[in-house]
Amino acid sequence: MQERKLILKTIWHSAICLAFASSIVITPRFSLAEPVSGASKAAQIRIDDSAHTFRLDAGDTTYAFGVNQAGALQTLYWGKRLRPADPIPAAKADNGTSSFDPPVNATPQEFVGWGGGLSIVPDLKITFPDGNRDLVLKYVDHKIDGNQLTITLKDIRRDVFVHLLYKADGETGIIARSARIENHTSQALTIEQVFAATWNLPASDDYRLTYLTGRWADEWNLQQQALRPGKVVLESRKGSTGDEVNPWFAIERGQQPDQETGDVWFGALGWSGSWQINIEEDWQERPRITGGYTPFDFSYLLAPGQSMETPTFYGGYSHTGIGGASRLLHRFELGSMVPQAPHPRVRPVLYNSWEATGFDVNEAGQEALAEKAASIGVERFVMDDGWFGERKDDHAGLGDWFVNPQKFPHGLKPLIDKVHSLGMDFGLWVEPEMVNPDSELYRNHPDWVLNFTDRPRSEGRNQLVLNLARPDVRAYVFGFLDKLLTENDIAFLKWDYNRNWSEPGWPSAPLPEQKEVYVKYVENLYSILAELRQKHPGVEIETCSGGGARVDLGILRFTDEAWPSDNTDPFDRLSIQDGFTYAYAPGLMMAWVTDSPNWMNNRSTSLEYRFLSSMQGSLGIGANLNKWNAEDFTIAKHLIDQYKAIRETVQQGSLYRLMSPENGEYSATESVAQDQHEAAVFAFLHSSSKGKPFPRLLLRGLDPDATYSIHAEDGSLADGTVERASGDYWMQHGVSVSLRGDFQAALFTLQREPGQ
Ligand code: GLA
């Protein structure tokens, strides 16, 4: 004990002398999206060498931590941006209250190893080859590289280094955190658990936790619960992100938090494999959020000289409620994350044939649909499942990525040429990571799937999961996609993934490395996506997983949009889409107009209602156009024209939830352009009851002093609605829409008058 104290002290002193030699303020260059109302702020890193503190100021947020007297890295502040001269007092370890409550558990640490009596969730747990499992990490150094701050921790005895990476986004204040573990010992060690980061919140007795849960066709349900001492675990053990819980959370503070007011802390993981987020609250009511790979069935062998980097855990703070938190995330995704950031182009209106034809695709049928789609203003024609191998239904063909010669005797070229001649670009469905046992690929390579030797191989939708961690499988998948994109003029891939993992074995890997399949699979998935995009820069990709089971901030670095749900019923979609936008931008959300009655629940709705529901995101048409009459085409063309006029505002603007669809009876959203020149409001009435009028809509986010004119289809606004008024008027007095009946919808826009 005595000896440990001495060594600790020595390391601490030399580290401090080394690292705090000077006081630095760095204003990094940062790639920013269009500033919100011109209010962009640069990210700054400040280091106070006397108090031994680090401070990140970005957007409206300040994040601060420091090295305490025990050499541990301790969170000091995370919240609304402080004044530059405001002091950040030095870190001081919390001594706890008794021998049962040692400082290692009581002190809010940024990243903590399992050792020295830790009983809360560790960020890192290691087994060394000699049986030692004690790991105590202390600060040794820091480095600033551009806008990235790196803090280095080291075990008190062994040469295990942990580099903590911090990068703050100057516009939104969202901080990207990850950890790199380096083994400088002379023997391989086993990482049993490693998270990206821990976020610590101040003590408060009125926190409310929000997260998103679901299942196939019922994704993105908002769950809210009071946070109490104890632990909540959000997790996927499925091999991919999953739709049961999405790797996103928000924690609101206040007795009655609402959409637009109050403190909210939120976070999201950038990882598309199995994951875990732990929300622990201690007896002092201080939440502590730790996230990254799930430790379940996890093991990673780190050879001497090797390092491994965790996924990124993004965290942000909003002082304008959970609505403000969503808007920060939306801006961050579009401005700093997606492949086309900081200025993603508006999403084209697409047509997809899946609900019209199912697997029954062929040249003549697709061309006929393409002609009809072009006539209403569709810009992208996407052929879905069924075009390859022996794919007549979902029993065969997956893995055989050659064009089916009966359905397309001349290959894809005639169809693609036809689509181009109609003024649209062409997209194609693929499901690259899967194989049907009834396929050439599986017959030739039965060892390519995830499996345990001599154990059953459980199927889902008659398919097995290819083990993308294997270099030969990675080469095959990249190879066929590269060939497909090289030989055909394809602008878009809908990249599907239709089951979870089972029997996650990798028998051909050395035994101590077999569980690395969870990490290496996803790393190869990302590297394929990155390499394809680099080689075919014009190609856009949609992430789809039988609906919304693989949407996260990891895959969104390589994909341009996401399919939120196979449920395309326009009423169900109101709440599905509402949930989606808590974490992800409306512009990333593909939304199709499909047939009525809907296949999912046999509900009948008007074409206008279906359009208005889908126009809240990135608009697609998935209906069987062969069944439409002339009036349907006229309505569709008109609404698509209307959508194109407002889509930039809807897809990339600021979203305000005026009334949640969870209320049952009504809902409304408002999107405001980044420069506030325009707003688009969508209002939905589920079912009129007892003559009750639709509640007046109090708008948000407008320039209060500017004059806006209001525009709507005849009859959608209440009699007496004025034509023009100040932004303040529309926000304070509001707008009355005249909706009556069942499944009714209205759209109106506000335009700022010229010269304002
Ligand atoms: C998944 C997708 C659907 C469709 C089918 C095709 O279920 O979510 O949109 O592409 O696969 O098999």
XYZ file of N, CA, C and O in Angstrom, residues 60-162:
412
model
N -22.880 26.607 -27.737
C -23.340 27.235 -26.499
C -22.947 26.420 -25.278
O -23.602 26.486 -24.234
N -21.905 25.631 -25.413
C -21.565 24.653 -24.381
C -20.138 24.820 -23.868
O -19.234 25.122 -24.643
N -19.976 24.602 -22.581
C -18.637 24.470 -22.006
C -18.533 23.087 -21.375
O -19.468 22.620 -20.717
N -17.398 22.447 -21.620
C -17.122 21.131 -21.043
C -15.765 21.231 -20.371
O -14.806 21.687 -20.991
N -15.690 20.854 -19.096
C -14.413 21.016 -18.393
C -14.115 19.811 -17.515
O -15.018 19.189 -16.942
N -12.852 19.476 -17.452
C -12.401 18.419 -16.559
C -10.988 18.744 -16.093
O -10.337 19.646 -16.630
N -10.540 18.025 -15.078
C -9.218 18.326 -14.548
C -8.585 17.099 -13.927
O -9.232 16.052 -13.762
N -7.328 17.244 -13.589
C -6.591 16.151 -12.961
C -6.641 16.405 -11.453
O -6.248 17.483 -10.994
N -7.151 15.446 -10.694
C -7.258 15.677 -9.253
C -5.977 15.261 -8.523
O -5.018 14.788 -9.152
N -5.984 15.420 -7.218
C -4.759 15.185 -6.448
C -4.322 13.726 -6.491
O -3.168 13.414 -6.202
N -5.222 12.835 -6.906
C -4.847 11.424 -7.008
C -4.382 11.083 -8.427
O -4.099 9.927 -8.727
N -4.355 12.079 -9.317
C -3.918 11.818 -10.694
C -5.029 11.305 -11.586
O -4.782 10.924 -12.731
N -6.262 11.270 -11.085
C -7.384 10.791 -11.899
C -8.003 11.962 -12.660
O -7.951 13.108 -12.210
N -8.591 11.638 -13.796
C -9.210 12.677 -14.630
C -10.674 12.807 -14.223
O -11.435 11.835 -14.311
N -11.055 13.998 -13.819
C -12.350 14.179 -13.167
C -13.182 15.218 -13.922
O -12.690 16.301 -14.232
N -14.434 14.894 -14.194
C -15.325 15.847 -14.863
C -15.613 17.002 -13.908
O -15.899 16.792 -12.730
N -15.576 18.238 -14.439
C -15.810 19.402 -13.576
C -17.061 20.183 -13.964
O -17.746 20.743 -13.121
N -17.364 20.232 -15.251
C -18.527 21.012 -15.669
C -18.937 20.565 -17.060
O -18.090 20.339 -17.922
N -20.250 20.482 -17.284
C -20.782 20.266 -18.633
C -22.130 20.965 -18.671
O -23.044 20.581 -17.955
N -22.222 22.028 -19.436
C -23.480 22.763 -19.478
C -23.361 23.990 -20.352
O -22.529 24.062 -21.267
N -24.213 24.981 -20.039
C -24.269 26.209 -20.843
C -22.906 26.894 -20.845
O -22.194 26.889 -19.831
N -22.585 27.478 -21.960
C -21.258 28.071 -22.134
C -20.980 29.132 -21.059
O -21.818 30.001 -20.803
N -19.821 29.051 -20.448
C -19.417 30.013 -19.425
C -18.652 31.161 -20.078
O -18.193 31.055 -21.217
N -18.523 32.253 -19.339
C -17.721 33.381 -19.841
C -16.257 32.978 -19.877
O -15.807 32.227 -18.993
N -15.516 33.547 -20.824
C -14.105 33.154 -20.928
C -13.348 33.316 -19.622
O -12.489 32.501 -19.284
N -13.668 34.366 -18.848
C -12.886 34.608 -17.625
C -13.394 33.802 -16.423
O -12.790 33.819 -15.355
N -14.533 33.112 -16.600
C -15.060 32.348 -15.463
C -14.068 31.263 -15.050
O -13.538 30.542 -15.896
N -13.866 31.124 -13.740
C -12.874 30.141 -13.295
C -13.425 28.715 -13.300
O -14.621 28.504 -13.110
N -12.563 27.775 -13.544
C -12.905 26.361 -13.359
C -12.043 25.888 -12.185
O -10.832 25.713 -12.325
N -12.645 25.721 -11.008
C -11.841 25.318 -9.849
C -11.187 23.959 -10.076
O -11.716 23.119 -10.796
N -10.055 23.777 -9.440
C -9.296 22.539 -9.615
C -10.113 21.320 -9.189
O -11.006 21.410 -8.344
N -9.794 20.189 -9.789
C -10.474 18.941 -9.451
C -10.064 18.480 -8.054
O -8.915 18.656 -7.648
N -11.017 17.899 -7.381
C -10.727 17.402 -6.042
C -11.497 16.094 -5.881
O -12.720 16.068 -5.997
N -10.753 15.011 -5.658
C -11.411 13.705 -5.558
C -12.437 13.717 -4.435
O -12.246 14.369 -3.412
N -13.526 12.995 -4.669
C -14.588 12.870 -3.678
C -14.205 11.711 -2.755
O -14.048 10.582 -3.210
N -14.053 12.004 -1.475
C -13.552 10.971 -0.575
C -14.589 9.939 -0.157
O -14.289 9.003 0.565
N -15.797 10.118 -0.618
C -16.839 9.171 -0.230
C -17.232 9.366 1.219
O -16.762 10.287 1.896
N -18.123 8.502 1.715
C -18.615 8.710 3.073
C -18.152 7.636 4.037
O -18.239 7.809 5.244
N -17.706 6.494 3.520
C -17.318 5.406 4.418
C -16.352 4.484 3.691
O -16.052 4.674 2.518
N -15.940 3.455 4.376
C -15.024 2.481 3.763
C -15.718 1.716 2.638
O -15.082 1.073 1.821
N -17.059 1.785 2.609
C -17.788 1.108 1.542
C -17.877 1.959 0.276
O -18.415 1.524 -0.725
N -17.391 3.153 0.368
C -17.669 4.148 -0.669
C -16.359 4.868 -1.034
O -16.229 6.064 -0.802
N -15.371 4.134 -1.563
C -14.049 4.731 -1.760
C -14.051 5.796 -2.860
O -14.948 5.827 -3.706
N -13.031 6.666 -2.854
C -12.974 7.754 -3.827
C -13.080 7.285 -5.279
O -13.651 7.973 -6.113
N -12.545 6.096 -5.563
C -12.567 5.639 -6.956
C -13.997 5.514 -7.487
O -14.265 5.724 -8.672
N -14.945 5.191 -6.612
C -16.345 5.099 -7.043
C -17.090 6.419 -6.886
O -18.042 6.689 -7.610
N -16.648 7.220 -5.902
C -17.404 8.448 -5.599
C -17.008 9.611 -6.516
O -17.778 10.553 -6.688
N -15.829 9.545 -7.121
C -15.347 10.669 -7.936
C -15.828 10.515 -9.378
O -15.632 9.456 -9.969
N -16.459 11.545 -9.939
C -16.906 11.414 -11.334
C -15.712 11.447 -12.300
O -15.156 12.508 -12.566
N -15.325 10.298 -12.796
C -14.131 10.213 -13.646
C -14.494 10.157 -15.125
O -15.518 9.603 -15.509
N -13.614 10.682 -15.926
C -13.823 10.717 -17.378
C -13.652 9.337 -18.012
O -14.286 9.010 -19.003
N -12.755 8.547 -17.445
C -12.470 7.215 -17.994
C -11.758 6.451 -16.891
O -10.720 6.884 -16.404
N -12.305 5.317 -16.513
C -11.750 4.640 -15.349
C -11.523 3.156 -15.632
O -12.340 2.504 -16.284
N -10.381 2.658 -15.168
C -10.076 1.237 -15.337
C -10.685 0.428 -14.205
O -10.973 0.960 -13.121
N -10.844 -0.890 -14.454
C -11.365 -1.743 -13.390
C -10.206 -2.153 -12.512
O -9.348 -2.942 -12.911
N -10.171 -1.580 -11.339
C -9.083 -1.853 -10.410
C -9.225 -0.934 -9.226
O -10.068 -0.025 -9.220
N -8.419 -1.175 -8.210
C -8.402 -0.294 -7.046
C -9.744 -0.199 -6.340
O -10.045 0.835 -5.760
N -10.577 -1.235 -6.450
C -11.850 -1.239 -5.717
C -13.024 -0.671 -6.487
O -14.083 -0.414 -5.921
N -12.868 -0.512 -7.785
C -13.974 0.057 -8.576
C -15.160 -0.910 -8.615
O -14.983 -2.094 -8.896
N -16.344 -0.394 -8.353
C -17.516 -1.262 -8.445
C -18.587 -0.686 -9.363
O -19.614 -1.314 -9.601
N -18.377 0.507 -9.882
C -19.277 1.049 -10.899
C -18.803 0.536 -12.263
O -17.797 -0.161 -12.347
N -19.511 0.896 -13.337
C -19.150 0.368 -14.665
C -17.773 0.897 -15.074
O -17.570 2.108 -15.154
N -16.798 0.006 -15.308
C -15.478 0.487 -15.734
C -15.481 0.815 -17.223
O -16.216 0.208 -18.001
N -14.636 1.755 -17.618
C -14.474 2.005 -19.043
C -13.567 0.944 -19.672
O -13.675 0.673 -20.860
N -12.662 0.409 -18.858
C -11.705 -0.556 -19.413
C -11.440 -1.648 -18.386
O -11.152 -1.358 -17.219
N -11.526 -2.889 -18.868
C -11.227 -4.032 -17.992
C -10.307 -4.964 -18.753
O -10.619 -5.367 -19.882
N -9.172 -5.274 -18.132
C -8.143 -6.054 -18.820
C -7.759 -7.264 -17.973
O -7.660 -7.167 -16.747
N -7.519 -8.397 -18.640
C -6.869 -9.527 -17.973
C -5.475 -9.679 -18.570
O -5.322 -9.801 -19.786
N -4.478 -9.627 -17.703
C -3.091 -9.793 -18.146
C -2.743 -11.277 -18.132
O -3.374 -12.061 -17.410
N -1.735 -11.673 -18.904
C -1.431 -13.103 -19.016
C -1.004 -13.736 -17.688
O -1.126 -14.947 -17.518
N -0.537 -12.940 -16.732
C -0.140 -13.523 -15.444
C -1.307 -13.610 -14.466
O -1.133 -13.947 -13.302
N -2.504 -13.280 -14.939
C -3.678 -13.380 -14.074
C -4.060 -12.070 -13.412
O -5.153 -11.938 -12.867
N -3.188 -11.066 -13.459
C -3.540 -9.780 -12.865
C -4.718 -9.155 -13.616
O -4.754 -9.139 -14.848
N -5.698 -8.649 -12.885
C -6.821 -7.970 -13.518
C -7.024 -6.577 -12.932
O -8.072 -5.988 -13.098
N -6.020 -6.058 -12.263
C -6.123 -4.741 -11.618
C -5.547 -3.689 -12.565
O -4.424 -3.823 -13.045
N -6.331 -2.650 -12.831
C -5.890 -1.608 -13.759
C -6.254 -0.252 -13.155
O -7.434 0.046 -12.958
N -5.256 0.546 -12.848
C -5.512 1.862 -12.244
C -4.877 2.916 -13.146
O -3.660 2.971 -13.294
N -5.708 3.725 -13.767
C -5.230 4.669 -14.778
C -5.046 6.065 -14.191
O -5.941 6.582 -13.522
N -3.904 6.661 -14.482
C -3.615 8.023 -14.012
C -3.173 8.874 -15.192
O -2.577 8.389 -16.150
N -3.399 10.160 -15.030
C -2.986 11.118 -16.064
C -1.461 11.124 -16.232
O -0.721 11.131 -15.245
N -1.010 11.113 -17.484
C 0.431 11.317 -17.694
C 0.753 12.463 -18.645
O 1.840 13.032 -18.580
N -0.157 12.809 -19.565
C 0.255 13.748 -20.602
C -0.983 14.265 -21.353
O -2.057 13.686 -21.247
N -0.782 15.309 -22.107
C -1.842 15.733 -23.019
C -1.231 16.360 -24.261
O -0.064 16.755 -24.258
N -2.061 16.444 -25.300
C -1.563 16.944 -26.581
C -2.720 17.614 -27.307
O -3.864 17.158 -27.223
N -2.419 18.695 -28.005
C -3.453 19.317 -28.833
C -3.006 19.229 -30.280
O -1.883 19.588 -30.622
N -3.908 18.718 -31.111
C -3.572 18.556 -32.510
C -4.747 19.118 -33.313
O -5.789 18.480 -33.410
N -4.603 20.334 -33.847
C -5.739 20.974 -34.517
C -6.844 21.189 -33.508
O -6.632 21.805 -32.466
N -8.013 20.627 -33.788
C -9.120 20.806 -32.845
C -9.296 19.594 -31.937
O -10.331 19.449 -31.306
N -8.299 18.727 -31.895
C -8.423 17.538 -31.057
C -7.521 17.621 -29.832
O -6.337 17.905 -29.943
N -8.132 17.378 -28.690
C -7.373 17.299 -27.444
C -7.220 15.825 -27.085
O -8.193 15.072 -27.087
N -5.995 15.418 -26.835
C -5.746 14.026 -26.438
C -5.160 14.014 -25.035
O -4.167 14.696 -24.765
N -5.787 13.275 -24.153
C -5.278 13.111 -22.789
C -4.757 11.689 -22.679
O -5.450 10.745 -23.074
N -3.586 11.537 -22.163
C -3.043 10.187 -22.031
C -3.049 9.755 -20.570
O -2.587 10.481 -19.688
N -3.593 8.571 -20.355
C -3.592 7.943 -19.037
C -2.705 6.697 -19.121
O -2.513 6.137 -20.205
N -2.224 6.276 -17.977
C -1.377 5.077 -17.968
C -1.636 4.316 -16.674
O -1.915 4.919 -15.637
N -1.531 3.006 -16.763
C -1.666 2.206 -15.544
C -0.512 2.551 -14.604
O 0.597 2.864 -15.045
N -0.768 2.454 -13.307
C 0.252 2.846 -12.326
C 1.500 1.970 -12.384
O 2.561 2.374 -11.947
N 1.397 0.760 -12.896
C 2.553 -0.141 -12.925
C 2.920 -0.603 -14.332
O 4.076 -0.746 -14.657
N 1.915 -0.900 -15.115
C 2.193 -1.576 -16.389
C 2.081 -0.601 -17.554
O 1.354 0.389 -17.482
N 2.778 -0.943 -18.620
C 2.812 -0.027 -19.760
C 1.575 -0.180 -20.646
O 1.656 -0.493 -21.829
N 0.451 0.048 -20.041
C -0.806 0.119 -20.785
C -1.199 1.584 -20.819
O -1.372 2.212 -19.764
N -1.295 2.134 -22.026
C -1.618 3.551 -22.191
C -3.020 3.683 -22.761
O -3.433 2.894 -23.607
N -3.721 4.684 -22.298
C -5.049 4.984 -22.845
C -5.047 6.438 -23.290
O -4.788 7.338 -22.485
